[in-house]
Short mmCIF file of C-alpha atoms and ligand atoms in Angstrom, two decimals:
data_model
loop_
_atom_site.label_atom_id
_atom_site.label_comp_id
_atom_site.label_asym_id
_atom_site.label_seq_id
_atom_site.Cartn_x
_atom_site.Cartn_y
_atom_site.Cartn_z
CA UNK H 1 -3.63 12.75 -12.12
CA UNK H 2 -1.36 10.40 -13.32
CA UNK H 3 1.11 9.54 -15.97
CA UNK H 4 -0.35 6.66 -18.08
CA UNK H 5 -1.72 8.67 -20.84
CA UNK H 6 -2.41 7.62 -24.66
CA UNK H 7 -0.28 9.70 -27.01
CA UNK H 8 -0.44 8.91 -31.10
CA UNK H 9 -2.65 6.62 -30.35
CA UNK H 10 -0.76 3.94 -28.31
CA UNK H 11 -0.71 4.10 -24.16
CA UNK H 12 2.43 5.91 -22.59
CA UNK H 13 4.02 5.24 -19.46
CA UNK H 14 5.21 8.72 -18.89
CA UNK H 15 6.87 9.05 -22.49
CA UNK H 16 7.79 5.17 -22.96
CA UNK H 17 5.15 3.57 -25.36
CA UNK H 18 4.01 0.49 -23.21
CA UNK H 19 4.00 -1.67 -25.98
CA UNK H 20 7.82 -1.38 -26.34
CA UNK H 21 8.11 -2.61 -22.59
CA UNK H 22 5.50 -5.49 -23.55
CA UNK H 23 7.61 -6.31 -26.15
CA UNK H 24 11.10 -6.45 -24.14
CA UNK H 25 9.62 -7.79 -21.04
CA UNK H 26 6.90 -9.77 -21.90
CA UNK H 27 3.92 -10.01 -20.35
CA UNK H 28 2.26 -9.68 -17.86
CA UNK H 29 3.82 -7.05 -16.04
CA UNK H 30 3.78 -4.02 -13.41
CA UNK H 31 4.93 -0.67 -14.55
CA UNK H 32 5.20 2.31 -12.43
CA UNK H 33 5.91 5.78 -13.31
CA UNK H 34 8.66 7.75 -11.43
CA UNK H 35 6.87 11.04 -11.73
CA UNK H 36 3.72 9.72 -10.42
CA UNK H 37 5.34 7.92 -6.97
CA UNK H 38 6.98 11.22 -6.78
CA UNK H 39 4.10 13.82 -7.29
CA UNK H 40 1.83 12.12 -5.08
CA UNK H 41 4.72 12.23 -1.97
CA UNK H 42 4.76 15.98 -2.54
CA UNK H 43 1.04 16.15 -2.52
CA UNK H 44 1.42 14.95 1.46
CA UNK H 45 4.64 16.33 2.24
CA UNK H 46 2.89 19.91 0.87
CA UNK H 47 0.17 19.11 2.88
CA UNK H 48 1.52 19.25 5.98
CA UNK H 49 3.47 22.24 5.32
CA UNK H 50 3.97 24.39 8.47
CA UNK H 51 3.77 21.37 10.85
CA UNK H 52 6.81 19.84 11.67
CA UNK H 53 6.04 16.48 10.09
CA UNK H 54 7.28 13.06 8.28
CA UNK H 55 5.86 11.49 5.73
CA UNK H 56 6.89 7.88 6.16
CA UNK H 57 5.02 5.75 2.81
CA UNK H 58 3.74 2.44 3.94
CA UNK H 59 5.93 0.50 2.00
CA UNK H 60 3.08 -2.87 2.40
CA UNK H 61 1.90 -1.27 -0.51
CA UNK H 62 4.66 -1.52 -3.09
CA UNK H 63 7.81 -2.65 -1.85
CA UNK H 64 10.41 -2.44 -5.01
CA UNK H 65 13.33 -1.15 -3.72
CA UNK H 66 13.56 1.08 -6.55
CA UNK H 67 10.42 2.47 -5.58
CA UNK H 68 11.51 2.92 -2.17
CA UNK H 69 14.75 4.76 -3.48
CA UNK H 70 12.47 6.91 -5.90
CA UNK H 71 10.49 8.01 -2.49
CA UNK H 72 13.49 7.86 -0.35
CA UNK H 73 15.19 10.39 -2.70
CA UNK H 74 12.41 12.98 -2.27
CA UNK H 75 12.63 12.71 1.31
CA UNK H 76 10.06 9.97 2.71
CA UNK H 77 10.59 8.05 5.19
CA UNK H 78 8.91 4.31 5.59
CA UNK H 79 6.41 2.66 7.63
CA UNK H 80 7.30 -1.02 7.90
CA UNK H 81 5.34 -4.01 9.06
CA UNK H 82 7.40 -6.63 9.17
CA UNK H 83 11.45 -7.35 9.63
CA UNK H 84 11.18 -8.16 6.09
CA UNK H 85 10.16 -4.69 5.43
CA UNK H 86 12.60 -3.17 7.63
CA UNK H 87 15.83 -4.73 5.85
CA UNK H 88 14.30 -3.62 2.67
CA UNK H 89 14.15 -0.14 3.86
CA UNK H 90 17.70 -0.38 4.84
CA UNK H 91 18.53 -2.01 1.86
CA UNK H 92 17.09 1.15 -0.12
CA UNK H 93 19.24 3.30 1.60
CA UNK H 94 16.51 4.82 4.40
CA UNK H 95 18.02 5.46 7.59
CA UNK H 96 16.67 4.18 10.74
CA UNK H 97 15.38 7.56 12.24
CA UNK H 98 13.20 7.44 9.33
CA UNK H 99 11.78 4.59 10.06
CA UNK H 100 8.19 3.78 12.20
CA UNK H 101 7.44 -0.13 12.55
CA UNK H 102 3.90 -0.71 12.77
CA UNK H 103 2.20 -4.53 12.56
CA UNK H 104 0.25 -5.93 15.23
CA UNK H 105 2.29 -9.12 15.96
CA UNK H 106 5.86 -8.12 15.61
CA UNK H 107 8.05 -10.93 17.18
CA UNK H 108 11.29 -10.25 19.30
CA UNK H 109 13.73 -10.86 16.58
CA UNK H 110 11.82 -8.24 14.39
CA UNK H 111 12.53 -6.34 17.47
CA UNK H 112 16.00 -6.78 17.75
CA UNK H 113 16.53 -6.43 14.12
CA UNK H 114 15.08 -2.70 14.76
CA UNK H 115 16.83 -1.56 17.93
CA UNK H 116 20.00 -2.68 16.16
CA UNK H 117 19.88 -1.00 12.94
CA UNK H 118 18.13 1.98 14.14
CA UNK H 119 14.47 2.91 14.62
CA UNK H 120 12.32 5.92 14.79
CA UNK H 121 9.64 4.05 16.83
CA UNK H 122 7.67 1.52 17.30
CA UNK H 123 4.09 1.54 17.57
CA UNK H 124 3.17 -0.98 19.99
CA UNK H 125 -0.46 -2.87 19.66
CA UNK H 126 -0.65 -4.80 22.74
CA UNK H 127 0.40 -4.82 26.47
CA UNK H 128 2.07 -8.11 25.59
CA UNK H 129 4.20 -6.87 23.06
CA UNK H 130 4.85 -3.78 25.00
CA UNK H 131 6.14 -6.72 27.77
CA UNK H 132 8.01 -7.90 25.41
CA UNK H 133 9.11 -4.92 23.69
CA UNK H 134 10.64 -4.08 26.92
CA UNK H 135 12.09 -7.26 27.90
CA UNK H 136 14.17 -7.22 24.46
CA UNK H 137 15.29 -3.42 24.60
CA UNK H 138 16.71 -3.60 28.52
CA UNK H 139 18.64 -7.24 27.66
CA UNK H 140 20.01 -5.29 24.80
CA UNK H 141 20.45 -2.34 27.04
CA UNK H 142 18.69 0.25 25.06
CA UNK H 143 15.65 2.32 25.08
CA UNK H 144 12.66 1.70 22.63
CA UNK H 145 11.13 4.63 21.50
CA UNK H 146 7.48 3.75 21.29
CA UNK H 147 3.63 5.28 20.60
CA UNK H 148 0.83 3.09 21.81
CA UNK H 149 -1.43 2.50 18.95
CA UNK H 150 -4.97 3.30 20.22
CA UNK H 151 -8.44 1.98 18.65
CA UNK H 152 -10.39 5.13 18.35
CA UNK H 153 -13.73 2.54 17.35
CA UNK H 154 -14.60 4.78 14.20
CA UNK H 155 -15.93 3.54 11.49
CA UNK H 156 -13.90 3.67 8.38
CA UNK H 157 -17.08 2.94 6.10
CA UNK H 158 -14.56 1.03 3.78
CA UNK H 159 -14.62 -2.65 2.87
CA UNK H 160 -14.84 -4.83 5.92
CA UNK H 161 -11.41 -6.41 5.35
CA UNK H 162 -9.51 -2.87 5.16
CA UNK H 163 -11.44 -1.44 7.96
CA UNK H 164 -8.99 -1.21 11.30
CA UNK H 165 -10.78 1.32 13.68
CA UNK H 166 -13.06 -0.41 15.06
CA UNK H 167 -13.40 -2.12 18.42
CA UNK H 168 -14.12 -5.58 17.15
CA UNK H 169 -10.68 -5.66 14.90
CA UNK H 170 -7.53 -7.25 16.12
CA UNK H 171 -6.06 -3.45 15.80
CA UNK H 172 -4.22 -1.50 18.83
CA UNK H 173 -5.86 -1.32 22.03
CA UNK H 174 -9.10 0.38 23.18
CA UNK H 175 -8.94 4.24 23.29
CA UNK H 176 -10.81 4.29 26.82
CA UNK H 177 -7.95 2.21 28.03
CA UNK H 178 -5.37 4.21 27.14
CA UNK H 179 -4.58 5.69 30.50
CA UNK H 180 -3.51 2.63 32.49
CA UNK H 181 -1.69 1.40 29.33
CA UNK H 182 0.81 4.11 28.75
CA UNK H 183 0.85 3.96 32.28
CA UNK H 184 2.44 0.55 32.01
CA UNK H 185 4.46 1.76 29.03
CA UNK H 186 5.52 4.41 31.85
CA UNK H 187 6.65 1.74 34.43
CA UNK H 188 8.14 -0.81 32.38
CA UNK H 189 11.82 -0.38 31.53
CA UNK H 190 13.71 0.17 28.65
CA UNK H 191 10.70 1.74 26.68
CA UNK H 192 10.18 5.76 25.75
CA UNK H 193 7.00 6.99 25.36
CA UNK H 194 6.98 9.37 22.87
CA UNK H 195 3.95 9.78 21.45
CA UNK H 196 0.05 8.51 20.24
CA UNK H 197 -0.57 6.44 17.19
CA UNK H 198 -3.50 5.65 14.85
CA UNK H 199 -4.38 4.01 12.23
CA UNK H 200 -8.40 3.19 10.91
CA UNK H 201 -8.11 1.22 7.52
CA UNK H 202 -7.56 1.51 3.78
CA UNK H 203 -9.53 3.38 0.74
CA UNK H 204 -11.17 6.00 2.82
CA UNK H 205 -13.48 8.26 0.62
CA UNK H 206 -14.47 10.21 3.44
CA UNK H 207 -12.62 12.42 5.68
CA UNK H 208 -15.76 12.12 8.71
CA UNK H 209 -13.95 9.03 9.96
CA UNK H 210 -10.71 10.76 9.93
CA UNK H 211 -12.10 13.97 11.83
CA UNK H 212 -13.29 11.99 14.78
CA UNK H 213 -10.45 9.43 15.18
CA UNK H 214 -7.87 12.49 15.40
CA UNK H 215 -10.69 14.65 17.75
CA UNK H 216 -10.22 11.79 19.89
CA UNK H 217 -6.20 11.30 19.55
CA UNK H 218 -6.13 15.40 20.52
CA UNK H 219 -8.44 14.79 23.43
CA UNK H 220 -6.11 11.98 24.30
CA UNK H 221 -2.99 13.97 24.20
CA UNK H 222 -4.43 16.17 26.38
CA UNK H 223 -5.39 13.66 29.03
CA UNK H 224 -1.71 12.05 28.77
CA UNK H 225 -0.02 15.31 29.17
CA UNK H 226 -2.01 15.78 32.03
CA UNK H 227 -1.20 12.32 33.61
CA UNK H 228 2.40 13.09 33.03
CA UNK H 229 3.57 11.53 29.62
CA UNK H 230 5.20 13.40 27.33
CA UNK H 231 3.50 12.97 24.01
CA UNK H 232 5.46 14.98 21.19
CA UNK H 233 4.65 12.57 18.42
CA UNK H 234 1.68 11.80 16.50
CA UNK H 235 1.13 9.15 14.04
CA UNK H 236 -1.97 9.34 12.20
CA UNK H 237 -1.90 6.15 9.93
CA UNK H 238 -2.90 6.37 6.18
CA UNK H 239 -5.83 5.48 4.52
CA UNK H 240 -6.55 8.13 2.30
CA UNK H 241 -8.03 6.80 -0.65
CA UNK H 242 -7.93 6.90 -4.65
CA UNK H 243 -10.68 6.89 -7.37
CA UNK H 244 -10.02 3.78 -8.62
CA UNK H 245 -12.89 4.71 -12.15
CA UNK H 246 -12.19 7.98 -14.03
CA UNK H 247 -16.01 8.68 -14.13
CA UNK H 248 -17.46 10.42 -10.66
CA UNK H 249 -15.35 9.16 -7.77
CA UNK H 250 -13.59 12.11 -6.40
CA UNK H 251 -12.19 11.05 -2.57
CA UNK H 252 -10.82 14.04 -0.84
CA UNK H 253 -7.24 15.71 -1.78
CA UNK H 254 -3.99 15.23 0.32
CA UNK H 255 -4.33 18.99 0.79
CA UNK H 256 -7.82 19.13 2.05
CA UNK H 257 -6.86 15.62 4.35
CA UNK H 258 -3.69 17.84 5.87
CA UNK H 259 -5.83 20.45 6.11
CA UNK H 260 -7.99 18.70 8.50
CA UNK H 261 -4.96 17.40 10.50
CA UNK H 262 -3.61 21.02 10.90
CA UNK H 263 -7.36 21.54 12.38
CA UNK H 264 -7.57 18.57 14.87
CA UNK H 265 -4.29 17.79 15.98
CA UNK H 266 -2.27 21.27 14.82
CA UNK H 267 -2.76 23.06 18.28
CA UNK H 268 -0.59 20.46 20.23
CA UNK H 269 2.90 21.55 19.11
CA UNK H 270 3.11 17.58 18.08
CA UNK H 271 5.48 16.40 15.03
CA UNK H 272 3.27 14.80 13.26
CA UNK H 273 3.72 11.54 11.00
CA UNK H 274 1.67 9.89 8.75
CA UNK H 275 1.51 6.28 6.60
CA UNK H 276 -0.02 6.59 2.84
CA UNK H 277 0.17 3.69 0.96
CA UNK H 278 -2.39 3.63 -1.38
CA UNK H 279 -2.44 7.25 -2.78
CA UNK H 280 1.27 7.26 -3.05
CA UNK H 281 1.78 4.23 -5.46
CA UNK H 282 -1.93 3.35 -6.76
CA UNK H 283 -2.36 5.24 -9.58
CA UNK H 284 1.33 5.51 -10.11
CA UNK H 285 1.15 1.83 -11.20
CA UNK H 286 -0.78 -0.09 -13.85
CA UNK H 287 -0.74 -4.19 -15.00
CA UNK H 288 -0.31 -4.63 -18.29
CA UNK H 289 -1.42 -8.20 -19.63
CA UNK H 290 -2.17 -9.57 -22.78
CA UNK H 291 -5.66 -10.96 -24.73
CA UNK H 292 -4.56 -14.47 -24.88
CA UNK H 293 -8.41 -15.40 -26.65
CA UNK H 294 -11.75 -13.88 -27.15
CA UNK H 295 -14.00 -16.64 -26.36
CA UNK H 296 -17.78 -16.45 -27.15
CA UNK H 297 -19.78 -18.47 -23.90
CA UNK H 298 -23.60 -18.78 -23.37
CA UNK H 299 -24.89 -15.13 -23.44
CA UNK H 300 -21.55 -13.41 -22.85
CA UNK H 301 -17.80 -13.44 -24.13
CA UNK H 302 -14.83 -13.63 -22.31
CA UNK H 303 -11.48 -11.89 -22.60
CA UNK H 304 -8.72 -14.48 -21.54
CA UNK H 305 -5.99 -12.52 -20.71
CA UNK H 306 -2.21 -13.63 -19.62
CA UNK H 307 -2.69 -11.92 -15.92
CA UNK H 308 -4.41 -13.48 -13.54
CA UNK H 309 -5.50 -13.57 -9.79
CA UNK H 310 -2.18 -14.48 -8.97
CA UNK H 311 -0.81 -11.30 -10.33
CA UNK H 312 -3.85 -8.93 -9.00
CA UNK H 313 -5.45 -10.56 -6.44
CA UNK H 314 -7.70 -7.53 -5.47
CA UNK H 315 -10.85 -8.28 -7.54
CA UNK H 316 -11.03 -11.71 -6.03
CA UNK H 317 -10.55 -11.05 -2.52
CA UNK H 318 -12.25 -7.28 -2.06
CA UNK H 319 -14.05 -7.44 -4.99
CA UNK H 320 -12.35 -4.66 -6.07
CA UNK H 321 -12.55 -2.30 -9.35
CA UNK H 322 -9.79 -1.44 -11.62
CA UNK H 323 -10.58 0.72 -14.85
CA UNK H 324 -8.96 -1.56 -17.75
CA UNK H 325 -7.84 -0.25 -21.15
CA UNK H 326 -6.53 -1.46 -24.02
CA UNK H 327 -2.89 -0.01 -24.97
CA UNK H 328 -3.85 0.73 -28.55
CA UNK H 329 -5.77 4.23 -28.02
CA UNK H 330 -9.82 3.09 -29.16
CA UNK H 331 -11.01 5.36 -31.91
CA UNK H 332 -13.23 7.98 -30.93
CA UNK H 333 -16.74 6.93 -31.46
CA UNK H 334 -16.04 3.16 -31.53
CA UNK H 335 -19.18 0.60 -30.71
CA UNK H 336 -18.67 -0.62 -27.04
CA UNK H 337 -19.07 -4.18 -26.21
CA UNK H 338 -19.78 -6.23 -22.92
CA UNK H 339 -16.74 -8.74 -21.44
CA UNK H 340 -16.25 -10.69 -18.74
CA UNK H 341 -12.56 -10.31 -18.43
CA UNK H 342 -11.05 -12.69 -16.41
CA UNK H 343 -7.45 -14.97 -16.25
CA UNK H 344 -6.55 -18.28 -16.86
CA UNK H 345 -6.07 -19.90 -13.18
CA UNK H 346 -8.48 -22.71 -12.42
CA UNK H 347 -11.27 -21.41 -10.68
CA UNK H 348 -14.20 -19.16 -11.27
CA UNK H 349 -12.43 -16.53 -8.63
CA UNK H 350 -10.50 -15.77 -11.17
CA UNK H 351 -12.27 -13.27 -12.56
CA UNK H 352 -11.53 -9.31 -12.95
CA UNK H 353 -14.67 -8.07 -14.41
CA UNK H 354 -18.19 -9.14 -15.08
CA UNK H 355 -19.84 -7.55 -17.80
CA UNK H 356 -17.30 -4.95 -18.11
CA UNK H 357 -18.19 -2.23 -21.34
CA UNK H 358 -15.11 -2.30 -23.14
CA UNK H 359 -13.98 -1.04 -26.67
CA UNK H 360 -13.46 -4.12 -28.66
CA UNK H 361 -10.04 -6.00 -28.49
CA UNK H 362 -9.17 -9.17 -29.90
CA UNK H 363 -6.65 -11.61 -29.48
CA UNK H 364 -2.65 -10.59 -29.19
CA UNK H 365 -4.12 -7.20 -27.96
CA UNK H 366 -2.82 -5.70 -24.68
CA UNK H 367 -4.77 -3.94 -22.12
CA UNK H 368 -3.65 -2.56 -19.36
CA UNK H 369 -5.21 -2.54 -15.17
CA UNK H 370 -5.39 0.91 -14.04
CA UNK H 371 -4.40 2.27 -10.10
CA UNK H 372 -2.96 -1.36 -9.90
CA UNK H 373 0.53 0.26 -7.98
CA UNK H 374 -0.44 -0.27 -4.78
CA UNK H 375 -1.28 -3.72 -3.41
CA UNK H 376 -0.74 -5.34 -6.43
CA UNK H 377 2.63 -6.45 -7.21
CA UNK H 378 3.52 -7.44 -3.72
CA UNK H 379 -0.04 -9.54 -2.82
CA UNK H 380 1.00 -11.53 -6.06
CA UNK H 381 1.87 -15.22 -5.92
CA UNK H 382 3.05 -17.78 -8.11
CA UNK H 383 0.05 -19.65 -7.34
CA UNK H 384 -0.74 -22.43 -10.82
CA UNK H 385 3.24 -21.95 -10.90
CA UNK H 386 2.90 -18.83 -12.92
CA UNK H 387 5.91 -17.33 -12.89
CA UNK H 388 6.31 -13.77 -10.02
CA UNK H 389 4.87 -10.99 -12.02
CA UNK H 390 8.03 -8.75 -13.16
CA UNK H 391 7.89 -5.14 -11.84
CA UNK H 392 9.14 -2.15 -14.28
CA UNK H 393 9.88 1.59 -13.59
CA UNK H 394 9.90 4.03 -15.71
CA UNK H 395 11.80 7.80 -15.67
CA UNK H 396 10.26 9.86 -18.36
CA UNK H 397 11.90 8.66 -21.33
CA UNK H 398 13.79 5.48 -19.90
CA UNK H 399 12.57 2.37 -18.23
CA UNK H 400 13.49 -0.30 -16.44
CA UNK H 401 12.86 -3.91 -15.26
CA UNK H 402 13.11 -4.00 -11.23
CA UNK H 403 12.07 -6.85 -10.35
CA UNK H 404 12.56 -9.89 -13.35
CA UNK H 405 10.43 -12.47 -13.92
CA UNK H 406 12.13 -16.20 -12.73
CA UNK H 407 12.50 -18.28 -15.18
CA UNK H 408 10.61 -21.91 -14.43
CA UNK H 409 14.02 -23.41 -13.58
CA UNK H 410 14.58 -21.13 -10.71
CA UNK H 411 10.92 -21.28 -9.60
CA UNK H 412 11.24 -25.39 -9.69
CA UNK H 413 14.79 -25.52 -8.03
CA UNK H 414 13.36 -23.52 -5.44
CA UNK H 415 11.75 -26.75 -4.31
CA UNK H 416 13.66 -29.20 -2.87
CA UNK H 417 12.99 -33.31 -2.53
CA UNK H 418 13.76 -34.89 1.15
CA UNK H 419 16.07 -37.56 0.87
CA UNK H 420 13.67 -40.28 1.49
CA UNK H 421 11.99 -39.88 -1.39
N1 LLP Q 1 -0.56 2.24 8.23
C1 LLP Q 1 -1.02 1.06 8.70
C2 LLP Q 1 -0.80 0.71 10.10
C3 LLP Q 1 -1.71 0.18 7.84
O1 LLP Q 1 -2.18 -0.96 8.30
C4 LLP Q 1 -1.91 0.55 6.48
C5 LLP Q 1 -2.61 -0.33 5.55
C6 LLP Q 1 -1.40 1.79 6.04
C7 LLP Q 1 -0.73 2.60 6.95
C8 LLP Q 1 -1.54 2.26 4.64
O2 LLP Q 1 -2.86 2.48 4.29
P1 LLP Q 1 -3.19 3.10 2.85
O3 LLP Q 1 -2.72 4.53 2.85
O4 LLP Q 1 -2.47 2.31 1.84
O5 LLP Q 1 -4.65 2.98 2.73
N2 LLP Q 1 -4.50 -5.01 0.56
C9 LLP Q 1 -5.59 -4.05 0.73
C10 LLP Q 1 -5.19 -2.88 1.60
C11 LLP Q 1 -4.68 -3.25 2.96
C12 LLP Q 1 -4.27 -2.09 3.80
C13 LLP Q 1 -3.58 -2.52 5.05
N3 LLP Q 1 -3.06 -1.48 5.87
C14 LLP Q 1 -6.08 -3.61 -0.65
O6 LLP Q 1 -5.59 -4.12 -1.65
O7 LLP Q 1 -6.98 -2.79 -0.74
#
């Protein structure tokens, strides 16, 4: 459920008529809705209920930091992948013992940057990085807290470029070598081993995968314990995924996903943490563009709209599905017709439906991208120098514009010509 719903006739960000944001902010543009970000937190937070647990959102997905304030406020915590990420935590307000830094190549000044301000943990990919990990943490003389993150080589059945659990990816190391690693983590100085962390990939409609990567992070615990660590942490990654149509998809409920956690892992007097992206900001977030032309081609007409790959990039590169709509609530009954609805970059990838049933729309209309919240907004470029798509958030009756779009001045005098020229 979210909160994009048409109301007298005309598409509602919770109870802002989009077309008055269209018409303030131009288009295109993101806009998320507060209620949404917030309901779907509480969905996990609920689900873990009884557990001593932390929901930390994995901010890669949507990064505003007025979304990250929205979450913070409600009591998440973050899961940052970059020192980038971690400052913007910070900068929303999130303290550092609410903070887990995941990423499989973080470099020692994203290190630094961490043990400074304040960390939760780390979870470490590699025995090089644990190396190095360690090296930074003693010359600052502190301790790291850390979690290994271990390959469990499930598969995810998702697409191949979300997919993280298996052995071939560049993910964590092997499960069956976790022994003598944390037994290195063990030896090294200036490192805490605290817990076990995984993490299998993106969009999961399935909670199989999920059952045996976290059979085999209990069995794991067990075998640690026994060899001496102490494991009191588990971080079991996100993934969970979203119906991205309205029709039949129906992936499994945060409830019925913490129920299963409860079930495989609840038993091991663990805290347990874990790093939604997806379900917490994609359907709390739609693109709203605009029908620049209806143009009739050989067989099949195009919508041209104002968006483009730059500003969604997920069609193109996963060939991904979003539901789109037009703002102006179709009347009941009305003939359908076939589009291929695609932007105006310079290249046939730019293309965000083939043969997509739509009600009609014609030019000037707006339509909006459904469950475009997460991994939208932040994959966008200014690629064609289109200006950053602008980011708004709304709070039942008000709005806001949290991230503007640059004018072309500031894009161009972002540039800057060597003297020699
Ligand atoms: N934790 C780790 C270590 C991750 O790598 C990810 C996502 C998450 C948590 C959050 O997963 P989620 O709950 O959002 O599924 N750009 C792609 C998705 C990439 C996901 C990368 N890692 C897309 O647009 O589908």
């Amino acid at each position: 459920m979210d909160h994009f719903l048409y109301n007298d006739g005309a598409l509602h960000a919770e109870d802002v008529p989009v077309a008055e944001i269209a018409a303030q902010v131009g288009t295109p543009f993101y806009c998320y809705s507060t209620a949404t970000l917030t309901r779907h937190f509480r969905l996990f937070d609920e689900a873990l209920d009884g557990l001593p647990h932390l929901v930390c959102y994995a901010m890669k997905a949507a990064s505003n930091l007025a979304i990250l304030k929205t979450l913070a406020n409600v009591g998440a915590g973050m899961d940052v992948v970059s020192g980038g990420e971690y400052l913007r935590a910070k900068a929303a307000g999130v303290p550092g013992e609410r903070i887990v830094f995941s990423g499989v190549g973080k470099t020692r000044d994203e290190m630094r940057l961490a043990l400074e301000g304040g960390i939760r943990q780390f979870n470490v990919e590699s025995e090089p990085e644990m190396q190095a990990l360690s090296e930074v943490a003693t010359a600052m003389g502190v301790e790291a807290p850390i979690t290994v993150r271990v390959n469990p080589d499930v598969d995810a059945k998702t697409h191949a470029k979300i997919a993280t659990g298996k052995s071939e990816n560049k993910f964590g190391i092997p499960i069956a070598r976790a022994r003598e690693v944390y037994a290195l983590a063990a030896a090294l100085p200036g490192l805490k081993v605290i817990g076990i962390d995984v993490h299998i990939g993106s969009q999961l409609t399935d909670l199989a995968p999920f059952r045996l990567a976290y059979e085999k992070v209990a069995e794991l615990t067990e075998m640690l314990r026994a060899d001496g660590h102490e494991i009191s942490r588990l971080d079991l990654g996100g993934g969970l995924g979203i119906p991205y149509t309205r029709s039949n998809e129906a992936p499994p409920l945060p409830v019925e996903y913490g129920a299963l956690i409860k079930e495989t892992v609840g038993h091991l007097g663990c805290e347990v943490e874990i790093e939604p992206g997806r379900l917490v900001a994609g359907n709390a977030g739609i693109l709203v563009t605009r029908v620049i032309y209806v143009k009739s081609g050989e067989g099949r007409d195009f919508l041209i709209l104002d968006g483009a790959m730059n500003d969604l990039i997920r069609p193109a590169m996963y060939d991904a599905y979003h539901d789109i709509i037009p703002v102006l609530e179709p009347s009941p009954g009305v003939e359908q017709a076939k589009f291929d609805i695609v932007g105006p970059v310079c290249e046939s990838g730019d293309t965000f439906a083939k043969e997509r049933v739509m009600p009609p729309v014609a030019a000037g209309d707006l339509v909006a991208f459904r469950s475009a919240g997460a991994y939208g907004a932040v994959m966008a470029s200014e690629y064609n120098t289109r200006p950053l798509v602008p980011e708004v958030l709304v709070n039942e009756h008000q709005f806001a514009v949290i991230r503007p779009r640059p004018t072309f001045d500031e894009m161009i005098n972002r540039d800057t010509i060597p003297e020699w020229l």
